[in-house]
Structures are given as structure tokens and as C-alpha cells.
Short mmCIF file of C-alpha atoms in Angstrom, two decimals:
data_model
loop_
_atom_site.label_atom_id
_atom_site.label_comp_id
_atom_site.label_asym_id
_atom_site.label_seq_id
_atom_site.Cartn_x
_atom_site.Cartn_y
_atom_site.Cartn_z
CA MET D 214 -36.20 299.20 104.05
CA LYS D 215 -34.89 302.11 106.13
CA ARG D 216 -31.25 301.26 105.44
CA SER D 217 -31.87 300.94 101.69
CA VAL D 218 -33.77 304.24 101.57
CA LEU D 219 -30.96 305.94 103.49
CA LEU D 220 -28.32 304.62 101.07
CA LEU D 221 -30.40 305.56 98.02
CA SER D 222 -30.96 309.02 99.44
CA ALA D 223 -27.25 309.47 100.09
CA GLY D 224 -26.43 308.32 96.55
CA HIS D 225 -29.05 310.70 95.14
CA SER D 226 -27.37 313.48 97.09
CA CYS D 227 -24.00 312.65 95.56
CA VAL D 228 -25.41 312.82 92.02
CA ASP D 229 -27.33 316.05 92.45
CA VAL D 230 -24.24 317.74 93.80
CA TYR D 231 -23.32 318.02 90.12
CA GLN D 232 -26.58 319.74 89.21
CA GLY D 233 -26.16 322.17 92.11
CA ALA D 234 -22.49 322.70 91.23
CA VAL D 235 -23.31 324.27 87.87
CA PRO D 236 -24.93 327.50 89.15
CA ALA D 237 -22.25 327.67 91.86
CA ILE D 238 -19.53 327.60 89.19
CA VAL D 239 -21.17 330.41 87.17
CA PRO D 240 -19.76 333.34 89.27
CA PHE D 241 -16.23 331.93 88.84
CA LEU D 242 -16.65 331.67 85.09
CA VAL D 243 -17.72 335.32 85.12
CA SER D 244 -14.82 336.52 87.29
CA GLU D 245 -12.00 334.15 86.25
CA ARG D 246 -12.80 333.43 82.60
CA HIS D 247 -14.62 336.73 81.92
CA TYR D 248 -17.83 335.07 80.68
CA ASP D 249 -20.72 337.48 80.19
CA TYR D 250 -24.10 336.51 81.70
CA ALA D 251 -25.33 334.96 78.44
CA ALA D 252 -22.23 332.76 78.08
CA ALA D 253 -22.34 331.71 81.72
CA SER D 254 -26.04 330.86 81.44
CA ALA D 255 -25.24 328.75 78.38
CA VAL D 256 -23.20 326.51 80.69
CA VAL D 257 -26.42 325.79 82.60
CA LEU D 258 -28.08 325.03 79.27
CA ALA D 259 -25.26 322.62 78.39
CA ALA D 260 -25.88 320.74 81.65
CA THR D 261 -29.58 320.35 80.91
CA LEU D 262 -30.14 320.24 77.14
CA LEU D 263 -28.59 316.82 76.41
CA SER D 264 -30.13 315.52 79.62
CA SER D 265 -33.56 316.67 78.46
CA VAL D 266 -33.26 314.96 75.09
CA VAL D 267 -32.02 311.56 76.22
CA GLN D 268 -33.83 311.14 79.52
CA PRO D 269 -36.98 309.52 78.01
CA VAL D 270 -34.73 307.02 76.25
CA PHE D 271 -33.24 305.88 79.54
CA GLY D 272 -36.73 305.67 81.02
CA LEU D 273 -37.89 303.39 78.21
CA LEU D 274 -34.79 301.22 78.56
CA THR D 275 -35.27 300.74 82.31
CA ASP D 276 -38.92 299.82 81.75
CA ARG D 277 -37.91 297.11 79.30
CA TRP D 278 -34.79 295.68 80.96
CA ARG D 279 -33.35 295.58 84.44
CA MET D 280 -30.21 297.70 84.30
CA PRO D 281 -28.85 297.98 87.86
CA TRP D 282 -25.36 298.69 86.53
CA LEU D 283 -26.64 301.91 84.93
CA ILE D 284 -26.91 303.69 88.29
CA PRO D 285 -23.20 303.56 89.28
CA VAL D 286 -22.02 304.18 85.71
CA ALA D 287 -24.26 307.25 85.48
CA MET D 288 -22.96 308.56 88.79
CA LEU D 289 -19.35 308.32 87.62
CA LEU D 290 -20.14 310.07 84.33
CA ALA D 291 -21.91 312.91 86.16
CA GLY D 292 -18.89 313.39 88.40
CA PHE D 293 -16.28 313.15 85.64
CA GLY D 294 -17.88 315.88 83.51
CA ILE D 295 -17.92 318.49 86.25
CA ALA D 296 -14.52 317.42 87.64
CA ALA D 297 -12.88 317.93 84.25
CA ALA D 298 -14.79 321.07 83.21
CA GLY D 299 -12.66 323.54 85.13
CA THR D 300 -9.36 322.21 83.76
CA SER D 301 -9.97 323.60 80.25
CA GLY D 302 -9.94 327.22 79.19
CA ASP D 303 -11.76 326.46 75.95
CA ARG D 304 -15.45 327.37 76.16
CA MET D 305 -16.57 324.58 73.84
CA ALA D 306 -14.66 322.02 75.91
CA VAL D 307 -16.26 323.34 79.10
CA TRP D 308 -19.74 323.14 77.59
CA THR D 309 -19.07 319.61 76.27
CA LEU D 310 -17.83 318.30 79.61
CA VAL D 311 -20.74 319.86 81.47
CA ALA D 312 -23.08 318.27 78.90
CA LEU D 313 -21.51 314.84 79.60
CA SER D 314 -22.20 315.40 83.28
CA GLY D 315 -25.82 316.14 82.36
CA LEU D 316 -25.91 312.88 80.41
CA GLY D 317 -24.88 311.01 83.54
CA VAL D 318 -27.58 312.77 85.55
CA ALA D 319 -30.11 311.85 82.83
CA ALA D 320 -29.17 308.18 82.98
CA TYR D 321 -29.28 308.08 86.79
CA HIS D 322 -32.76 309.44 87.51
CA PRO D 323 -35.10 306.98 85.70
CA ALA D 324 -33.25 303.94 87.04
CA SER D 325 -32.99 305.29 90.58
CA ALA D 326 -36.63 306.44 90.68
CA ARG D 327 -37.76 302.95 89.67
CA LEU D 328 -35.51 301.33 92.28
CA ALA D 329 -36.72 303.77 94.95
CA ARG D 330 -40.36 302.92 94.21
CA THR D 331 -39.53 299.22 94.60
CA VAL D 332 -37.68 299.76 97.88
CA THR D 333 -40.21 302.17 99.44
CA ARG D 334 -43.31 300.38 98.10
CA GLY D 335 -44.82 303.77 97.29
CA ASP D 336 -44.73 305.21 100.81
CA HIS D 337 -44.97 309.03 100.48
CA THR D 338 -42.70 309.78 103.41
CA ALA D 339 -40.04 307.26 102.31
CA MET D 340 -40.12 308.62 98.75
CA SER D 341 -39.75 312.15 100.14
CA TRP D 342 -36.59 311.04 101.92
CA PHE D 343 -35.24 309.66 98.66
CA SER D 344 -36.03 312.96 96.94
CA LEU D 345 -34.57 314.80 99.92
CA GLY D 346 -31.21 313.30 99.06
CA GLY D 347 -31.19 315.15 95.76
CA ASN D 348 -32.14 318.40 97.45
CA VAL D 349 -29.35 317.96 99.99
CA GLY D 350 -26.94 317.49 97.10
CA PHE D 351 -28.13 320.77 95.61
CA ALA D 352 -27.77 322.45 99.01
CA VAL D 353 -24.29 321.12 99.70
CA ALA D 354 -23.01 321.97 96.22
CA PRO D 355 -22.39 325.72 96.73
CA LEU D 356 -20.85 325.06 100.16
CA LEU D 357 -18.52 322.53 98.53
CA VAL D 358 -17.81 324.33 95.26
CA THR D 359 -17.47 327.95 96.41
CA PRO D 360 -14.72 327.48 99.05
CA LEU D 361 -12.90 324.98 96.84
CA LEU D 362 -12.82 327.25 93.80
CA ALA D 363 -12.21 330.37 95.89
CA ALA D 364 -9.04 328.71 97.20
CA GLY D 365 -7.84 326.89 94.08
CA GLY D 366 -9.65 328.50 91.18
CA LEU D 367 -11.40 326.56 88.44
CA GLY D 368 -8.36 324.29 88.20
CA ALA D 369 -9.44 322.69 91.49
CA THR D 370 -12.56 321.08 89.98
CA PRO D 371 -10.97 317.56 89.77
CA TRP D 372 -11.59 317.30 93.52
CA LEU D 373 -15.30 317.35 92.70
CA ALA D 374 -15.04 313.73 91.52
CA VAL D 375 -15.05 312.57 95.17
CA PRO D 376 -18.86 312.65 95.69
CA ALA D 377 -19.42 310.43 92.64
CA VAL D 378 -17.06 307.75 93.92
CA ALA D 379 -18.63 307.90 97.39
CA GLY D 380 -22.11 307.65 95.87
CA VAL D 381 -21.20 304.53 93.90
CA LEU D 382 -19.86 302.80 97.01
CA MET D 383 -23.07 303.52 98.93
CA THR D 384 -25.55 302.72 96.16
CA VAL D 385 -24.21 299.49 94.65
CA PRO D 386 -25.46 297.29 97.55
CA VAL D 387 -29.04 298.57 97.03
CA THR D 388 -28.98 297.83 93.29
CA ARG D 389 -28.99 294.15 94.22
CA THR D 390 -32.59 294.49 95.49
CA PRO D 391 -34.70 291.80 93.74
CA ALA D 392 -37.05 293.02 91.01
CA PRO D 393 -40.73 293.21 92.08
CA ALA D 394 -43.01 290.40 91.07
CA ARG D 395 -45.60 290.93 88.37
CA GLY D 396 -48.40 293.09 89.77
CA ALA D 397 -46.30 294.30 92.68
CA SER D 398 -44.88 297.74 93.28
CA GLY D 399 -43.20 299.11 90.22
CA ALA D 400 -44.57 296.34 87.98
CA SER D 401 -48.30 297.08 87.81
CA GLN D 402 -50.10 296.34 84.59
CA GLY D 403 -52.84 298.96 85.15
CA ARG D 404 -53.97 301.36 82.43
CA ASP D 405 -51.66 304.27 81.68
CA ASP D 406 -53.31 307.70 81.76
CA TRP D 407 -51.18 309.65 79.29
CA GLY D 408 -53.47 312.69 79.35
CA MET D 409 -53.02 313.28 83.07
CA PHE D 410 -49.33 312.47 82.82
CA ALA D 411 -48.89 315.09 80.08
CA ARG D 412 -50.54 317.70 82.31
CA LEU D 413 -48.36 316.71 85.23
CA SER D 414 -45.25 316.98 83.05
CA LEU D 415 -46.31 320.49 82.10
CA VAL D 416 -46.71 321.41 85.77
CA VAL D 417 -43.25 320.03 86.59
CA THR D 418 -41.76 321.91 83.63
CA PHE D 419 -43.17 325.23 84.84
CA ARG D 420 -41.81 324.45 88.29
CA ALA D 421 -38.41 323.75 86.74
CA VAL D 422 -38.46 327.08 84.88
CA ALA D 423 -39.11 328.86 88.16
CA PHE D 424 -36.41 326.95 90.01
CA PHE D 425 -33.72 327.26 87.33
CA GLY D 426 -34.59 330.90 86.74
CA VAL D 427 -34.07 331.72 90.40
CA SER D 428 -31.04 329.49 90.97
CA THR D 429 -29.16 330.66 87.86
CA LEU D 430 -29.31 334.35 88.78
CA LEU D 431 -29.57 334.18 92.57
CA ALA D 432 -25.83 334.19 93.39
CA VAL D 433 -25.21 337.31 91.30
CA VAL D 434 -28.35 339.06 92.61
CA ALA D 435 -27.42 338.30 96.24
CA LYS D 436 -23.90 339.69 95.74
CA GLN D 437 -25.32 342.92 94.30
CA ARG D 438 -28.07 343.52 96.87
CA MET D 439 -26.27 342.34 100.01
CA ASP D 440 -22.78 343.58 99.13
CA GLY D 441 -21.30 340.43 100.59
CA GLY D 442 -19.16 339.11 97.73
CA SER D 443 -19.16 335.44 96.81
CA ALA D 444 -20.10 334.48 100.40
CA ALA D 445 -23.49 336.22 100.01
CA GLY D 446 -24.15 334.31 96.79
CA ALA D 447 -23.21 330.98 98.38
CA ALA D 448 -25.40 331.70 101.41
CA ALA D 449 -28.40 332.53 99.22
CA LEU D 450 -27.95 329.35 97.16
CA PHE D 451 -27.58 327.27 100.31
CA LEU D 452 -30.82 328.74 101.66
CA LEU D 453 -32.59 327.99 98.38
CA PHE D 454 -31.41 324.37 98.26
CA GLY D 455 -31.48 323.77 102.02
CA GLY D 456 -34.96 325.24 102.33
CA GLY D 457 -35.94 322.95 99.49
CA ALA D 458 -34.84 319.98 101.58
CA VAL D 459 -37.22 321.05 104.35
CA GLY D 460 -40.01 321.55 101.81
CA THR D 461 -39.50 318.07 100.36
CA VAL D 462 -39.91 316.28 103.70
CA LEU D 463 -42.84 318.53 104.60
CA GLY D 464 -44.52 317.66 101.31
CA GLY D 465 -44.32 313.94 102.03
CA ARG D 466 -45.99 314.41 105.42
CA LEU D 467 -48.68 316.78 104.18
CA ALA D 468 -49.57 314.47 101.28
CA GLY D 469 -50.48 311.70 103.69
CA ARG D 470 -53.09 313.98 105.26
CA TYR D 471 -54.37 316.18 102.43
CA GLY D 472 -53.43 314.34 99.23
CA ARG D 473 -50.69 314.97 96.70
CA VAL D 474 -52.61 317.03 94.15
CA ARG D 475 -54.11 319.32 96.78
CA CYS D 476 -50.70 319.98 98.34
CA ALA D 477 -49.17 320.75 94.95
CA ARG D 478 -51.89 323.25 94.08
CA ALA D 479 -51.48 325.13 97.37
CA ALA D 480 -47.69 325.18 97.08
CA TYR D 481 -47.70 326.66 93.58
CA ALA D 482 -50.25 329.31 94.57
CA LEU D 483 -47.96 330.43 97.43
CA ALA D 484 -44.89 330.27 95.18
CA VAL D 485 -46.13 333.22 93.09
CA PRO D 486 -45.62 335.90 95.81
CA SER D 487 -42.51 334.08 97.01
CA VAL D 488 -40.71 334.35 93.66
CA ALA D 489 -41.88 337.97 93.44
CA GLY D 490 -40.10 338.52 96.76
CA VAL D 491 -36.83 337.23 95.27
CA ALA D 492 -37.27 339.61 92.34
CA PHE D 493 -38.07 342.74 94.37
CA LEU D 494 -37.11 342.52 98.08
CA PRO D 495 -34.06 344.67 98.94
CA GLY D 496 -30.96 343.79 100.95
CA PRO D 497 -31.13 340.93 103.46
CA LEU D 498 -34.93 340.81 103.03
CA LEU D 499 -34.12 338.98 99.81
CA LEU D 500 -33.41 335.91 101.95
CA LEU D 501 -37.04 335.82 103.14
CA GLY D 502 -38.18 335.51 99.54
CA VAL D 503 -35.57 332.82 98.92
CA ALA D 504 -36.66 330.75 101.93
CA ALA D 505 -40.35 330.96 100.98
CA THR D 506 -39.57 330.13 97.34
CA ALA D 507 -37.55 327.09 98.40
CA ALA D 508 -40.34 325.68 100.55
CA CYS D 509 -43.09 326.31 97.99
CA LEU D 510 -41.23 324.91 94.98
CA PHE D 511 -40.07 321.77 96.81
CA VAL D 512 -43.22 320.70 98.67
CA PRO D 513 -44.56 319.11 95.43
CA PHE D 514 -41.17 317.69 94.36
CA SER D 515 -41.35 314.08 95.56
CA LEU D 516 -45.15 314.03 95.27
CA GLN D 517 -44.91 314.60 91.54
CA VAL D 518 -42.64 311.56 91.17
CA THR D 519 -45.20 309.16 92.67
CA LEU D 520 -48.06 310.93 90.88
CA GLY D 521 -46.33 310.31 87.56
CA GLN D 522 -45.71 306.67 88.39
CA ASP D 523 -49.35 306.20 89.38
CA TYR D 524 -50.54 307.86 86.17
CA LEU D 525 -48.29 305.44 84.22
CA PRO D 526 -48.34 302.23 86.30
CA GLY D 527 -47.06 300.20 83.36
CA ARG D 528 -44.08 302.51 82.73
CA VAL D 529 -42.70 303.39 86.14
CA GLY D 530 -39.17 304.03 84.86
CA THR D 531 -40.34 306.40 82.15
CA ALA D 532 -42.60 308.25 84.59
CA GLY D 533 -39.82 308.62 87.14
CA GLY D 534 -37.35 309.77 84.52
CA VAL D 535 -39.67 312.48 83.27
CA THR D 536 -40.92 313.79 86.61
CA LEU D 537 -37.60 313.52 88.44
CA GLY D 538 -35.30 314.33 85.56
CA LEU D 539 -36.56 315.39 82.14
CA ALA D 540 -39.07 318.05 83.16
CA VAL D 541 -36.58 319.35 85.74
CA SER D 542 -33.85 319.59 83.11
CA VAL D 543 -36.10 321.43 80.66
CA GLY D 544 -36.06 324.37 83.06
CA GLY D 545 -32.43 325.00 82.21
CA VAL D 546 -33.37 325.73 78.60
CA VAL D 547 -34.61 329.17 79.66
CA SER D 548 -31.29 330.07 81.30
CA PRO D 549 -29.63 331.61 78.21
CA ALA D 550 -32.68 333.80 77.58
CA LEU D 551 -32.61 334.99 81.18
CA GLY D 552 -28.86 335.58 80.91
CA ALA D 553 -29.33 337.67 77.78
CA LEU D 554 -32.07 339.67 79.52
CA ALA D 555 -29.75 340.17 82.52
CA ASP D 556 -27.03 341.50 80.18
CA ALA D 557 -29.50 343.89 78.53
CA THR D 558 -31.09 345.09 81.80
CA SER D 559 -29.97 343.67 85.16
CA PRO D 560 -30.06 340.30 86.93
CA SER D 561 -32.90 341.51 89.18
CA THR D 562 -34.99 342.59 86.19
CA ALA D 563 -34.41 339.23 84.52
CA LEU D 564 -36.12 337.54 87.50
CA VAL D 565 -39.41 339.36 86.91
CA PRO D 566 -40.73 337.12 84.08
CA VAL D 567 -39.92 334.06 86.22
CA ILE D 568 -42.87 335.00 88.47
CA ALA D 569 -45.23 333.74 85.75
CA ALA D 570 -43.87 330.16 85.96
CA PRO D 571 -45.41 329.11 89.32
CA ALA D 572 -48.65 330.85 88.32
CA LEU D 573 -48.82 328.67 85.20
CA ALA D 574 -47.95 325.57 87.27
CA TRP D 575 -50.86 326.33 89.63
CA THR D 576 -53.22 326.86 86.70
CA VAL D 577 -52.45 323.45 85.16
CA ALA D 578 -52.32 321.70 88.56
CA ARG D 579 -55.97 322.63 89.08
CA THR D 580 -56.86 320.16 86.28
CA LEU D 581 -55.08 317.18 87.86
CA ARG D 582 -56.89 314.35 89.64
CA GLU D 583 -55.58 312.19 92.47
CA PRO D 584 -54.74 308.72 91.01
CA GLU D 585 -55.00 305.40 92.77
CA PRO D 586 -51.55 304.28 93.99
CA ILE D 587 -49.98 301.35 92.15
CA GLU D 588 -49.78 299.26 95.30
CA THR D 589 -53.49 299.79 96.13
CA ALA D 590 -54.54 298.92 92.59
CA ALA D 591 -52.40 295.77 92.59
CA SER D 592 -53.77 294.55 95.93
CA SER D 593 -57.38 295.22 94.91
CA ARG D 594 -57.18 293.15 91.70
CA PRO D 595 -58.40 289.56 92.11
CA ALA D 596 -55.69 286.95 92.12
CA GLU D 597 -55.23 284.94 88.92
CA ALA D 598 -56.83 281.51 89.00
CA PRO D 599 -54.35 278.63 88.94
CA ALA D 600 -53.97 276.90 85.59
#
């Protein structure tokens, strides 16, 4: 299992490089293509809007049919869109290519979340390592994109196709994992609790608004407050994504002791002052707010994936697609509004309304209950009598 989890995590990292690459590209669109904040934020919207719309469709498809080929195809599409985006000076072409990359990300997450549940058999720590891969991809993205584009400009984006190819090579062997038997992990026929799942989706959406709000504006805010140029922006984004990686693993460990719902509630409560720190702390103190925000927003990340699957034991692919992909992508919808507010006021001022997002996530999380894991429910059901 360990080898399969490691390969899945590495593949997840390669895919989420392309989500993390979008905010890292924004400063170059502003400086090289003279995008205003609203236009640059619309690029983030392009990466998430199509993904948000089609992600439930891919979840339904993976619940109905085994589609192991979808994972490598989705990875290649995610990489192609970003790799080609910088080669065109036409704004509509850039938005279209970034949207295609978002489509690839949308197709990847439901299928990979279902496969990860099968491989890990619902273990919280193992699932946190799978989710960690995505966070590492986010963290590596600015370190990969910023030096590359600083040296070669936006025309160097074709080199960004390399992670997708590497991810395919690592992930394909795991896609051959046999499908679980009826009643086993990922194939439970228990009752779906759509009410609780809807509440969880709302929590994840508020978390996504907070994360996308911070990540979209953070590079510009860090450059202004720390007077460190593009390096300051890249460092702040790396801390946000890298700190998120630490929070993800920590969440998996804490959940085993205190429970998933309880950990999520505490994390969102602490995220409120943390995001406020990003909005208001001056100079290098900004990084303290960024580190705290990263930890608080990512502790619940992998926990929400297994919570969703346990709320919908009969639709594991759909649940994984929504909690790992759709609700995350919805957060990007607010980016243009925040960009417009930044143009009208300042990037720091535009972060102020983002503080409400974790507060709303905490409020809804208080209504969640801890579900019985799929594997426990399956093992507790009496075996079927032989015919």
C-alpha cells in the first residue's frame, strides 16, 4: 500500500502544480501583458469556472464505470493548457487554454479520490499523504513558475508540460489496482446522507473562498509590503502552500485522536484571526499570518474528502470529486470580484472581506456530525447467506 500511496501522492502533486501555477503567473500577466487586477483575476476564474461546472459529471461517471484511463488523460490535459497559455498574446486564447487546464484538473480529482480510497482503505493518515501531494504541487508551483518566467518570460510556459508527463509515468501503474469487491472500501451500499453532504460542501466552499482569496492577491500584497519584488511574492506563496502541506499531514494525525469534525471546527475557528493577520500585518510580519492561515485552512483538507465519502458511501467518486475538486474550484469564482475591489481600493483592502469566509465555514461545521467510516459499516453488516 505504501508504494501505491506514494505514487498517487506524487501524481497528485504533478496535477496540482497547474492549479498553483495560475496565481504564480498572475504577476507576469500584470507586468508583461499589462493586465489590470480584474483581468488577471479573471484568469483564475477561467481555471476554476469550467472545472466547477463539469466536476460533478466526472464524479457520476466514475461511480458508474471504472475509468482508470481518465486519470492520465486528465493529467496531460491539465499540463497542456498551462503549457500553451503563455505562448499567446490574445487574452481570450489565454483564458481558453487555462480553462482547458481546469477541465483536466476537474476530470482528475473524482477518479483519483476514488482510487486513493481503494488503495488506502480509508486510513486517515494515508489519505492525508495523498492529499499532501496536491499541497506539495501548489507549494512547488511558484518556485517552478517564477524563476522560469523571470528568465524566459511567458513564452517559456511550454516547459511546464514536464510535470504532467512525469505524473502520468508514476500514476499509470497504480491505476491497475483491482476494483474493490461489493461492500468493500469504495463500494459500500450504505445509505447516502445528502443533507450532511450538502452542509459539508458548503463548509468546503467557504474554505475555498478563503484560500483562493488569499492566494490570488498574496503575491502582489507581499511585493508591496515587503518591498522584495517578485521574490517576496514567490516566498509568500511558497509559505502558504508549503505550510498547507504541514497542515494536511497534521490534520490526518489529529483526526485519529480527536475526530474529523472536531478538528475541522477548531481549524476554522483559528483561521479567522489568521486571515485577518494576512489582511493587516505589516512588513515581514505578514508571513506570520500566512503561515497560520496555511496551517488552519489545510488541517481539514484531507479530512473533508473522507467525510464526504462516508456521507455518500454509495457515491464515493461523486463525493471525492466535490470535496476535493468542485467545492475547491468554486472558490476561484470570487477572484474577479476581489480583483475589481483591489483595482478600486488596494490589494490589502480587498483581503478584508475574505476574513468572513472561515467564520462562515466554522458556523456551518458546527452542524456536522461524525459519520461511520465506510469500511467499519461494511465489516459490521452481516454476511449474505449463500444461495
